[in-house]
Coordinates of C-alpha atoms and ligand atoms in Angstrom, one line a residue:
M1 CA -30.0 13.6 21.6
T2 CA -29.3 17.3 21.2
L3 CA -25.8 18.3 20.4
T4 CA -24.4 21.2 22.6
G5 CA -20.9 21.7 21.2
E6 CA -19.3 21.7 24.6
Q7 CA -16.2 20.1 26.1
F8 CA -16.7 17.2 28.5
I9 CA -14.5 17.5 31.5
G10 CA -15.3 14.0 32.8
F11 CA -19.0 14.1 33.5
E12 CA -19.1 17.9 33.4
P13 CA -19.9 19.8 30.2
K14 CA -18.1 23.2 29.9
A15 CA -17.8 25.9 27.2
Q16 CA -15.5 28.6 28.4
G17 CA -13.8 29.4 25.1
Q18 CA -14.4 32.4 22.8
T19 CA -13.7 30.6 19.6
S20 CA -16.1 28.2 17.9
F21 CA -16.3 26.3 14.6
Q22 CA -18.9 24.3 12.7
A23 CA -18.8 21.0 10.9
V24 CA -18.9 21.1 7.1
N25 CA -20.7 18.7 4.9
P26 CA -18.0 17.8 2.4
A27 CA -20.6 16.8 -0.3
T28 CA -22.2 20.3 -0.3
G29 CA -19.6 22.5 1.3
L30 CA -22.3 23.8 3.7
S31 CA -21.8 24.3 7.4
I32 CA -23.8 22.2 9.8
A33 CA -25.2 23.4 13.2
P34 CA -24.4 23.6 16.1
N35 CA -21.4 25.7 16.9
F36 CA -18.6 23.7 18.6
V37 CA -16.7 25.7 21.2
E38 CA -12.9 25.3 21.0
A39 CA -11.4 24.2 24.4
T40 CA -9.4 26.7 26.4
S41 CA -6.0 25.6 27.8
E42 CA -7.7 25.8 31.2
E43 CA -10.3 23.3 30.1
V44 CA -7.5 21.0 28.7
H45 CA -5.8 21.3 32.1
M46 CA -9.0 20.4 34.0
A47 CA -9.6 17.4 31.8
V48 CA -6.1 16.1 32.4
Q49 CA -6.4 16.8 36.1
K50 CA -9.6 14.8 36.3
A51 CA -8.0 12.0 34.4
T52 CA -5.1 12.0 36.9
Q53 CA -7.5 11.8 39.8
A54 CA -9.5 9.0 38.1
F55 CA -6.4 7.0 37.4
L56 CA -5.9 5.2 40.7
P57 CA -9.6 4.4 41.3
Y58 CA -10.0 3.2 37.7
Q59 CA -6.8 1.1 37.9
Q60 CA -8.0 -0.5 41.1
L61 CA -11.3 -1.7 39.6
S62 CA -11.5 -5.4 39.0
S63 CA -10.9 -6.6 35.4
E64 CA -14.6 -7.7 35.3
Q65 CA -15.7 -4.1 36.1
R66 CA -13.5 -2.7 33.4
A67 CA -14.8 -5.3 30.9
I68 CA -18.4 -4.4 31.7
F69 CA -17.6 -0.7 31.1
L70 CA -16.1 -1.5 27.6
D71 CA -19.1 -3.7 26.7
A72 CA -21.5 -0.9 27.9
I73 CA -19.8 1.7 25.7
G74 CA -20.6 -0.5 22.7
E75 CA -24.2 -0.9 23.8
H76 CA -24.7 2.8 24.2
I77 CA -23.1 3.5 20.8
L78 CA -25.6 1.1 19.2
A79 CA -28.5 2.7 21.1
L80 CA -27.7 6.0 19.3
G81 CA -29.3 4.4 16.3
D82 CA -29.8 6.3 13.1
Q83 CA -28.9 9.6 14.6
L84 CA -25.2 8.6 14.8
I85 CA -25.2 7.2 11.2
N86 CA -27.0 10.2 9.8
R87 CA -24.7 12.7 11.5
A88 CA -21.6 10.8 10.5
Q89 CA -22.8 10.7 6.9
E90 CA -23.4 14.5 6.9
E91 CA -20.0 15.2 8.3
T92 CA -17.9 12.8 6.3
A93 CA -19.9 12.0 3.1
L94 CA -19.1 8.3 3.7
P95 CA -21.9 6.0 2.6
Q96 CA -24.4 4.7 5.2
G97 CA -23.4 1.1 4.6
R98 CA -19.8 1.8 5.2
L99 CA -20.7 3.7 8.4
Q100 CA -23.0 0.9 9.7
G101 CA -20.1 -1.5 9.0
E102 CA -17.7 0.7 10.9
R103 CA -20.1 1.0 13.8
G104 CA -20.2 -2.8 14.0
R105 CA -16.4 -2.9 13.9
T106 CA -16.2 -0.3 16.7
I107 CA -18.5 -2.3 18.9
N108 CA -16.8 -5.6 18.2
Q109 CA -13.5 -4.0 18.9
L110 CA -14.7 -2.9 22.3
K111 CA -16.1 -6.4 23.0
L112 CA -12.8 -8.0 22.0
F113 CA -10.8 -5.8 24.4
A114 CA -13.4 -6.6 27.1
E115 CA -12.7 -10.3 26.5
V116 CA -9.0 -9.7 26.7
V117 CA -9.4 -7.9 30.0
R118 CA -11.6 -10.6 31.4
E119 CA -9.2 -13.4 30.3
G120 CA -6.4 -11.5 31.9
S121 CA -3.2 -13.1 30.6
W122 CA -2.4 -9.9 28.6
V123 CA -0.6 -8.6 31.7
D124 CA 2.3 -11.0 30.9
A125 CA 2.8 -12.2 34.5
R126 CA 6.2 -13.6 35.3
I127 CA 7.1 -15.2 38.6
D128 CA 10.6 -16.2 39.8
K129 CA 10.2 -17.8 43.2
A130 CA 12.7 -17.2 46.0
N131 CA 15.5 -19.7 46.7
P132 CA 16.9 -18.8 50.1
D133 CA 19.3 -21.7 49.9
R134 CA 21.0 -20.5 46.8
T135 CA 24.8 -19.9 47.2
P136 CA 26.7 -17.7 47.3
F137 CA 23.6 -15.4 47.5
P138 CA 20.0 -16.3 48.2
K139 CA 17.6 -15.7 45.3
P140 CA 14.9 -13.2 46.0
D141 CA 11.2 -13.6 45.0
I142 CA 10.5 -11.5 42.0
R143 CA 7.1 -11.1 40.3
Q144 CA 6.4 -8.9 37.2
M145 CA 3.3 -7.8 35.3
L146 CA 2.2 -5.0 33.1
I147 CA 0.5 -2.0 34.8
P148 CA -1.2 0.9 33.1
L149 CA 0.8 4.1 32.3
G150 CA -1.7 6.8 33.3
P151 CA -3.8 9.3 31.4
V152 CA -3.6 8.8 27.6
A153 CA -4.3 11.6 25.0
V154 CA -6.2 10.1 22.0
F155 CA -6.5 12.0 18.7
G156 CA -9.5 11.0 16.6
A157 CA -8.7 10.2 13.0
S158 CA -10.7 11.9 10.1
N159 CA -10.9 8.8 7.9
F160 CA -12.5 6.4 10.4
P161 CA -15.1 8.6 12.2
L162 CA -16.1 5.7 14.4
A163 CA -13.5 2.9 14.5
F164 CA -10.4 5.1 14.8
S165 CA -12.0 8.1 16.5
V166 CA -13.6 8.9 19.9
A167 CA -14.4 5.2 20.9
G168 CA -12.0 3.7 18.4
G169 CA -9.0 1.4 18.8
D170 CA -6.8 3.8 20.7
T171 CA -9.5 4.6 23.3
A172 CA -10.6 1.0 23.6
S173 CA -7.0 -0.2 24.2
A174 CA -6.2 2.5 26.6
L175 CA -9.3 2.0 28.7
A176 CA -8.8 -1.8 28.6
S177 CA -5.2 -1.4 30.0
G178 CA -6.5 0.7 32.9
C179 CA -5.7 4.2 31.6
P180 CA -8.2 7.1 31.6
V181 CA -8.4 9.0 28.3
V182 CA -8.6 12.6 27.2
I183 CA -9.8 12.7 23.7
K184 CA -9.1 15.4 21.1
A185 CA -12.1 15.2 18.7
H186 CA -11.3 15.5 15.0
P187 CA -12.8 18.8 13.8
A188 CA -14.0 17.1 10.6
H189 CA -16.7 15.2 12.6
P190 CA -17.3 17.1 15.9
G191 CA -21.0 16.1 16.1
T192 CA -20.3 12.4 15.5
S193 CA -17.6 12.8 18.2
E194 CA -20.0 14.4 20.7
L195 CA -22.6 11.7 20.2
V196 CA -20.1 8.9 20.7
F197 CA -18.6 10.6 23.6
R198 CA -22.0 10.9 25.3
A199 CA -22.4 7.2 24.8
I200 CA -19.1 6.7 26.6
L201 CA -20.3 8.9 29.5
Q202 CA -23.6 7.1 29.7
A203 CA -21.7 3.8 29.9
A204 CA -19.3 5.2 32.5
E205 CA -22.2 6.5 34.7
A206 CA -24.2 3.3 34.3
T207 CA -21.3 1.1 35.3
G208 CA -20.0 3.2 38.2
M209 CA -16.8 4.4 36.6
P210 CA -14.9 7.3 38.3
D211 CA -15.5 10.8 37.0
G212 CA -12.6 11.6 34.7
V213 CA -12.1 8.1 33.3
A214 CA -12.9 9.8 29.9
S215 CA -12.9 13.5 28.8
M216 CA -13.2 15.0 25.4
V217 CA -12.1 18.4 24.1
Q218 CA -13.0 20.0 20.8
G219 CA -10.9 22.3 18.7
G220 CA -10.5 23.4 15.1
S221 CA -6.9 24.5 15.5
I222 CA -3.8 22.6 16.5
E223 CA -3.3 24.5 19.8
V224 CA -5.7 22.3 21.7
G225 CA -3.9 19.1 20.7
Q226 CA -0.6 20.7 21.5
A227 CA -1.7 21.8 25.0
L228 CA -2.9 18.3 25.6
V229 CA 0.3 16.5 24.6
S230 CA 2.4 19.1 26.5
H231 CA 0.5 18.6 29.7
P232 CA 2.7 16.9 32.3
G233 CA -0.2 14.7 33.4
I234 CA -0.5 13.0 30.1
Q235 CA 1.6 9.7 30.0
A236 CA 1.1 8.5 26.4
V237 CA -0.4 9.6 23.0
G238 CA -2.4 7.6 20.4
F239 CA -2.7 9.3 17.0
T240 CA -3.7 8.4 13.4
G241 CA -3.3 11.0 10.7
S242 CA -0.6 12.7 8.6
L243 CA 3.1 12.4 8.9
K244 CA 3.3 16.1 9.5
G245 CA 0.8 16.0 12.4
G246 CA 2.2 12.8 13.9
R247 CA 5.8 14.0 13.7
A248 CA 4.9 17.3 15.2
L249 CA 3.2 15.7 18.2
F250 CA 6.1 13.2 18.6
N251 CA 8.6 16.1 18.6
L252 CA 6.5 17.9 21.2
A253 CA 6.3 14.9 23.4
S254 CA 10.0 14.2 23.2
Q255 CA 10.8 17.8 24.2
R256 CA 8.7 17.7 27.4
P257 CA 10.7 17.7 30.6
N258 CA 9.3 14.2 31.1
P259 CA 9.1 12.7 27.5
I260 CA 6.3 10.3 26.9
P261 CA 5.7 7.6 24.2
V262 CA 3.7 8.7 21.1
Y263 CA 2.1 6.0 19.1
A264 CA 1.5 7.8 15.8
E265 CA 0.2 5.8 12.8
M266 CA 1.0 8.1 9.9
G267 CA 0.1 6.0 6.9
S268 CA 2.1 4.7 4.0
T269 CA 2.0 3.8 0.4
N270 CA 1.9 0.0 0.9
P271 CA 4.1 -1.3 -2.0
V272 CA 2.5 -4.1 -4.1
F273 CA 4.8 -6.5 -6.1
L274 CA 3.3 -8.2 -9.1
L275 CA 5.6 -11.1 -9.8
P276 CA 5.8 -12.6 -13.4
G277 CA 4.0 -15.8 -12.7
A278 CA 1.0 -14.0 -11.2
L279 CA 0.8 -11.6 -14.1
K280 CA 0.8 -14.5 -16.5
E281 CA -1.8 -16.5 -14.6
R282 CA -4.4 -13.8 -13.7
R283 CA -3.5 -10.3 -14.9
E284 CA -7.2 -9.4 -15.6
A285 CA -8.2 -10.1 -12.0
L286 CA -5.1 -8.3 -10.7
A287 CA -5.9 -5.2 -12.8
S288 CA -9.6 -5.1 -11.5
G289 CA -8.5 -5.9 -8.0
L290 CA -6.0 -3.1 -7.9
I291 CA -8.5 -0.5 -9.2
Q292 CA -11.0 -1.6 -6.6
S293 CA -8.4 -1.5 -3.8
V294 CA -7.0 1.9 -4.8
S295 CA -10.5 3.5 -5.0
L296 CA -12.0 1.8 -1.9
G297 CA -13.3 4.4 0.5
V298 CA -12.2 7.1 -2.0
G299 CA -8.6 5.9 -1.4
Q300 CA -8.8 7.4 2.1
F301 CA -7.2 4.4 3.9
C302 CA -3.7 4.2 5.4
T303 CA -3.4 0.8 3.7
N304 CA -4.2 2.2 0.2
P305 CA -1.8 0.6 -2.4
G306 CA -0.1 3.7 -3.6
I307 CA 3.0 2.1 -5.3
V308 CA 3.0 -1.0 -7.5
F309 CA 6.0 -2.8 -9.0
G310 CA 6.4 -5.3 -11.9
V311 CA 8.9 -6.5 -14.4
E312 CA 8.5 -5.3 -18.0
S313 CA 6.8 -8.0 -20.2
E314 CA 4.0 -8.5 -22.6
E315 CA 1.7 -9.5 -19.6
T316 CA 2.7 -6.3 -17.8
N317 CA 1.7 -4.2 -20.9
Q318 CA -1.6 -6.0 -21.1
F319 CA -2.2 -5.4 -17.4
L320 CA -1.6 -1.7 -17.8
A321 CA -3.7 -1.6 -21.0
Q322 CA -6.6 -3.0 -19.0
I323 CA -6.3 -0.3 -16.3
E324 CA -6.2 2.3 -19.1
R325 CA -9.5 0.9 -20.4
E326 CA -11.3 0.4 -17.1
L327 CA -10.3 3.4 -15.0
P328 CA -12.1 6.1 -17.1
S329 CA -15.5 4.7 -16.1
L330 CA -14.7 4.7 -12.4
A331 CA -16.4 7.3 -10.2
A332 CA -14.4 7.7 -7.1
G333 CA -16.4 9.9 -4.7
T334 CA -16.4 12.8 -2.2
M335 CA -13.4 13.1 0.1
L336 CA -13.7 13.6 3.8
T337 CA -12.7 17.3 4.0
A338 CA -11.9 20.2 1.7
N339 CA -8.3 20.1 3.1
I340 CA -7.9 16.5 2.3
H341 CA -9.3 17.1 -1.2
Q342 CA -6.9 20.0 -1.8
S343 CA -3.9 17.9 -0.5
Y344 CA -4.9 15.2 -2.9
V345 CA -5.2 17.5 -5.9
H346 CA -1.9 19.2 -5.0
G347 CA -0.1 15.9 -4.3
L348 CA -1.3 14.4 -7.6
G349 CA -0.1 17.5 -9.5
E350 CA 3.3 17.2 -7.9
V351 CA 3.7 13.6 -8.8
A352 CA 2.4 14.1 -12.4
A353 CA 5.0 16.9 -12.8
T354 CA 7.9 14.7 -11.7
E355 CA 10.4 13.7 -14.3
G356 CA 9.6 10.2 -15.8
I357 CA 6.0 10.1 -14.6
D358 CA 3.2 9.4 -17.2
V359 CA -0.4 9.6 -16.3
L360 CA -1.7 6.3 -17.6
A361 CA -5.4 6.9 -16.9
K362 CA -7.8 8.9 -14.8
G363 CA -11.3 8.1 -13.4
K364 CA -14.5 10.1 -14.0
D365 CA -14.6 13.7 -12.9
H366 CA -17.7 15.3 -11.3
A367 CA -18.5 18.9 -10.9
T368 CA -19.3 18.4 -7.2
P369 CA -17.4 19.8 -4.1
N370 CA -14.5 17.7 -3.0
F371 CA -14.9 15.0 -5.6
A372 CA -11.8 12.9 -6.1
Q373 CA -10.8 11.7 -9.6
A374 CA -9.0 8.4 -9.4
A375 CA -5.6 8.3 -11.2
V376 CA -3.0 5.6 -12.1
M377 CA 0.4 6.8 -13.2
R378 CA 3.4 4.9 -14.5
A379 CA 7.2 5.3 -14.4
Q380 CA 10.4 3.3 -14.3
I381 CA 12.0 1.9 -11.1
S382 CA 15.0 4.1 -12.0
D383 CA 12.7 7.2 -11.7
L384 CA 11.8 6.1 -8.1
L385 CA 15.5 5.6 -7.3
Q386 CA 16.2 9.1 -8.5
H387 CA 13.1 10.7 -6.9
P388 CA 12.5 8.9 -3.6
E389 CA 9.7 11.5 -2.8
L390 CA 7.5 9.5 -5.2
E391 CA 7.2 6.9 -2.4
E392 CA 5.4 9.5 -0.2
E393 CA 1.7 9.2 0.6
V394 CA -0.8 11.0 -1.7
F395 CA -3.9 10.4 0.4
G396 CA -6.7 9.4 -2.0
P397 CA -7.5 7.1 -4.9
S398 CA -4.2 7.1 -6.9
T399 CA -1.3 4.8 -7.4
I400 CA 1.9 4.7 -9.4
F401 CA 3.1 1.6 -11.3
F402 CA 6.9 1.3 -11.5
S403 CA 8.3 -1.1 -14.0
G404 CA 11.8 -2.7 -13.8
K405 CA 13.8 -4.4 -16.5
N406 CA 14.4 -7.5 -14.3
K407 CA 14.4 -9.1 -10.9
T408 CA 17.5 -7.2 -9.9
E409 CA 15.7 -3.9 -10.4
L410 CA 12.7 -5.1 -8.5
L411 CA 14.9 -6.1 -5.6
A412 CA 16.7 -2.7 -5.8
A413 CA 13.3 -1.0 -5.6
A414 CA 12.3 -3.0 -2.5
N415 CA 15.7 -2.2 -0.9
S416 CA 15.2 1.5 -1.5
L417 CA 11.9 1.6 0.3
S418 CA 11.4 3.3 3.7
G419 CA 9.0 2.0 6.4
H420 CA 5.4 1.1 5.4
L421 CA 2.4 -0.5 7.2
T422 CA 2.1 -3.3 4.6
A423 CA 3.6 -4.8 1.5
T424 CA 1.9 -7.2 -0.8
I425 CA 3.3 -9.9 -3.1
H426 CA 1.2 -11.4 -5.9
G427 CA 2.8 -14.5 -7.2
T428 CA 2.7 -18.2 -7.9
E429 CA 4.6 -20.8 -5.7
E430 CA 7.3 -20.8 -8.3
D431 CA 7.6 -17.0 -8.1
L432 CA 7.9 -17.2 -4.3
M433 CA 10.8 -19.7 -4.7
D434 CA 12.4 -17.4 -7.2
Y435 CA 11.9 -14.2 -5.1
Q436 CA 12.7 -15.4 -1.6
E437 CA 15.1 -12.5 -1.2
L438 CA 12.2 -10.1 -1.7
I439 CA 10.3 -11.6 1.3
S440 CA 13.4 -11.0 3.5
I441 CA 13.9 -7.4 2.2
L442 CA 10.2 -6.6 2.8
Q443 CA 10.2 -8.0 6.3
Q444 CA 12.6 -5.2 7.2
K445 CA 10.4 -2.6 5.7
V446 CA 6.8 -3.3 6.9
G447 CA 4.6 -4.6 9.7
R448 CA 2.4 -6.9 7.6
L449 CA 3.2 -8.8 4.4
I450 CA 0.3 -10.0 2.3
F451 CA 0.3 -12.8 -0.2
N452 CA -2.1 -12.8 -3.2
G453 CA -4.5 -10.2 -1.7
F454 CA -4.8 -6.5 -1.3
P455 CA -3.8 -4.4 1.7
T456 CA -7.0 -2.5 2.2
G457 CA -9.1 -4.2 4.9
V458 CA -7.5 -4.7 8.3
E459 CA -8.8 -7.5 10.4
V460 CA -9.3 -6.7 14.1
C461 CA -7.9 -9.8 15.9
H462 CA -5.2 -11.0 18.2
S463 CA -2.5 -11.5 15.7
M464 CA -3.0 -8.3 13.6
M465 CA 0.0 -6.0 13.2
H466 CA -1.0 -2.6 12.0
G467 CA 2.2 -0.6 12.3
G468 CA 5.6 -0.6 10.8
P469 CA 9.0 1.1 10.7
Y470 CA 9.2 4.9 10.5
P471 CA 7.7 6.9 8.7
A472 CA 4.7 4.5 8.8
T473 CA 4.6 4.9 12.6
T474 CA 6.8 6.5 15.4
D475 CA 7.2 3.1 17.1
S476 CA 7.5 -0.1 15.0
R477 CA 7.3 -2.3 18.0
S478 CA 3.5 -1.8 18.4
T479 CA 0.2 -2.1 16.5
S480 CA -2.8 0.2 16.6
V481 CA -5.2 -2.5 15.4
G482 CA -5.8 -5.7 17.2
T483 CA -5.6 -6.7 20.9
L484 CA -1.8 -6.4 21.1
A485 CA -2.5 -2.6 21.0
I486 CA -3.3 -2.8 24.8
K487 CA 0.4 -3.2 25.6
R488 CA 1.2 0.3 24.2
F489 CA -0.4 1.8 27.3
A490 CA 1.2 -0.4 29.9
R491 CA 4.7 -0.8 31.4
P492 CA 6.4 -3.7 33.1
F493 CA 6.6 -3.5 36.9
C494 CA 8.0 -6.0 39.4
F495 CA 7.5 -6.6 43.1
Q496 CA 10.5 -8.0 45.0
A497 CA 10.0 -10.1 48.1
F498 CA 6.5 -8.9 48.8
P499 CA 4.1 -10.9 50.9
E500 CA 1.3 -12.8 49.0
A501 CA -1.5 -10.9 50.8
V502 CA -0.6 -7.6 49.2
L503 CA 0.2 -8.8 45.7
P504 CA -2.4 -8.3 42.9
P505 CA -4.3 -11.5 42.1
E506 CA -2.4 -11.9 38.9
L507 CA 0.8 -12.5 40.9
Q508 CA -0.5 -14.5 43.8
D509 CA 0.7 -18.1 44.2
A510 CA -2.9 -19.5 43.9
N511 CA -3.4 -17.7 40.5
P512 CA -7.1 -17.0 41.4
R513 CA -7.7 -15.5 37.9
Q514 CA -6.3 -18.7 36.2
I515 CA -4.3 -16.6 33.8
W516 CA -1.3 -17.9 31.8
R517 CA 2.0 -17.0 33.6
L518 CA 5.7 -17.7 33.2
V519 CA 6.5 -19.4 36.5
D520 CA 10.2 -20.2 37.1
G521 CA 10.6 -20.2 33.3
T522 CA 7.6 -22.4 32.4
F523 CA 4.3 -21.2 31.0
Q524 CA 1.4 -22.5 33.0
Q525 CA -2.2 -21.6 33.9
H526 CA -2.4 -23.1 37.4
Ligands
LIG601 P1 -3.9 15.5 10.4 O1 -3.7 16.8 9.7 O2 -2.7 14.7 10.7 O3 -4.7 15.8 11.7 C1 -5.0 14.8 12.6 C2 -5.1 15.3 14.0 O4 -3.8 15.8 14.4 C3 -6.0 16.5 14.1 O5 -6.8 16.4 15.3 C4 -5.1 17.7 14.2 O6 -5.5 18.7 15.0 C5 -3.9 17.1 14.8 N1 -2.7 17.8 14.4 C6 -2.2 17.9 13.2 N2 -1.0 18.6 13.1 C7 -0.8 18.9 14.4 C8 0.2 19.7 15.0 N3 1.2 20.2 14.4 N4 0.1 19.9 16.4 C9 -0.9 19.4 17.1 N5 -1.9 18.6 16.5 C10 -1.9 18.4 15.2 O7 -4.9 14.6 9.6 P2 -6.2 14.9 8.8 O8 -6.7 16.3 9.1 O9 -7.1 13.8 9.2 O10 -5.9 14.8 7.3 C11 -4.9 15.5 6.7 C12 -3.9 14.5 6.0 O11 -3.5 13.5 6.9 C13 -4.5 13.8 4.8 O12 -4.5 14.5 3.6 C14 -3.7 12.6 4.8 O13 -2.5 12.8 4.1 C15 -3.3 12.3 6.2 N6 -4.1 11.2 6.8 C16 -3.5 10.0 7.0 C17 -4.3 9.0 7.6 C18 -3.7 7.7 7.8 O14 -4.4 6.7 8.1 N7 -2.4 7.5 7.7 C19 -5.5 9.2 8.0 C20 -6.1 10.5 7.9 C21 -5.4 11.4 7.3 P3 -6.6 19.7 14.5 O15 -7.7 18.9 14.0 O16 -6.9 20.6 15.7 O17 -6.0 20.5 13.3

């Protein structure tokens, strides 16, 4: 497949813009052909207009048709074969194995949403039947279900060029709920984005989807994304990236004459608590496990464990001594973009210059472009309490170990934390009994609490919660991974006193789709 560098306004390619950019191979620093034309505001407008026109016909398709479309996207992505993996590797420097795994995850994610749509109970149907004999007033017939919001703007993330990008979780969940999407491709992997988007278009054409069910605009500057979020036709936004970017888009969406929800996942530092019993029992495995988790994917995961806590002890000293010994032989890898690399180097410099911080150890350095050197730093909990900025994300393979004098200090550290995606507790059963308060505190701070594991690695399943209180996300009530993500792009709607014949199948008495419903207060499937 030949890349053309155009916008895709539904099925129609366009390139009206005067500005263009190229992808850059982060491992060599060299540009990669072709030129990608930046979308004009008129093209953004046309894409949203087409999405608006496609909304009703797309919403009115049967669930089976929507599920077939989602499955077909996965099949067309797979059919791109090595071209997709090779282009993604050139644009991101991620290893082939990782990209192949991510492609599998992307396809399985689409299939999982297709299953959810086919099964149908996600619409959360609720029926309260009429009671005309009720006194003093008759009770009306009221029937509620979730309906799609309308066109959704999706921002591809740089760190998951497949699973969180053009056909990633945000796109899959929006399309599954019945919303057309207008995608802003991430400029770090425009070619990968075009290939995947063409797969979406092929799937849309093959399965008879309306023109405009998906569009994609390119852009190397923030104006394209801003025009998209400001457009009155857009009804919600899905975003993964920096706090700065997510917050800017959230502010923009709130200032619109008709404000809309922004589901921005902006990362976090994912506190890890090493309790005394765990350090006594398995400090060697904990030290190796931490190094592995911090450096996985060159630390470019929103679940990277960036802050670690423990109580001062002989075991803690030995744990740190092992990191000091092991880290210098660790080669971390090439980062996704020159900007991300610069931010990492700058962020590390700022942390290292903060009062109380010692650099415990650094990984190998390589004289290649955008290479990240892993780093582990240490400080006291009192330093964190004095410098809360130490809690902020430094995107890359680094972490800070904070030691406290006792349990009270550990709990004070937990209490001081802001919102994160995850927190982790390593402990024994005895530790857990002793630190029950820690569990309660952390529940207020994060979306996912992990026991005796590491936060990197996010399972795509029905019960996953990948979100958390601000600043981890702009809406702690939702997840961007797992099937619950579908509800972000839907709203509750109820019919009052409508005749059966015009109700959607999900709300008809006969329950033709056999979905789970709350009928007069009882869950049932008949
Ligand atoms: P980013 O700067 O947040 O950019 C992500 C997307 O948001 C891009 O498409 C960008 O548009 C858009 N954007 C950013 N600021 C905007 C603004 N003010 N108005 C409109 N659109 C805006 O993320 P990145 O480029 O992938 O990486 C930069 C930093 O983000 C990293 O160093 C890291 O700190 C963080 N990050 C976090 C995660 C995570 O999972 N939490 C993932 C990736 C990156 P343009 O592309 O047009 O500029």
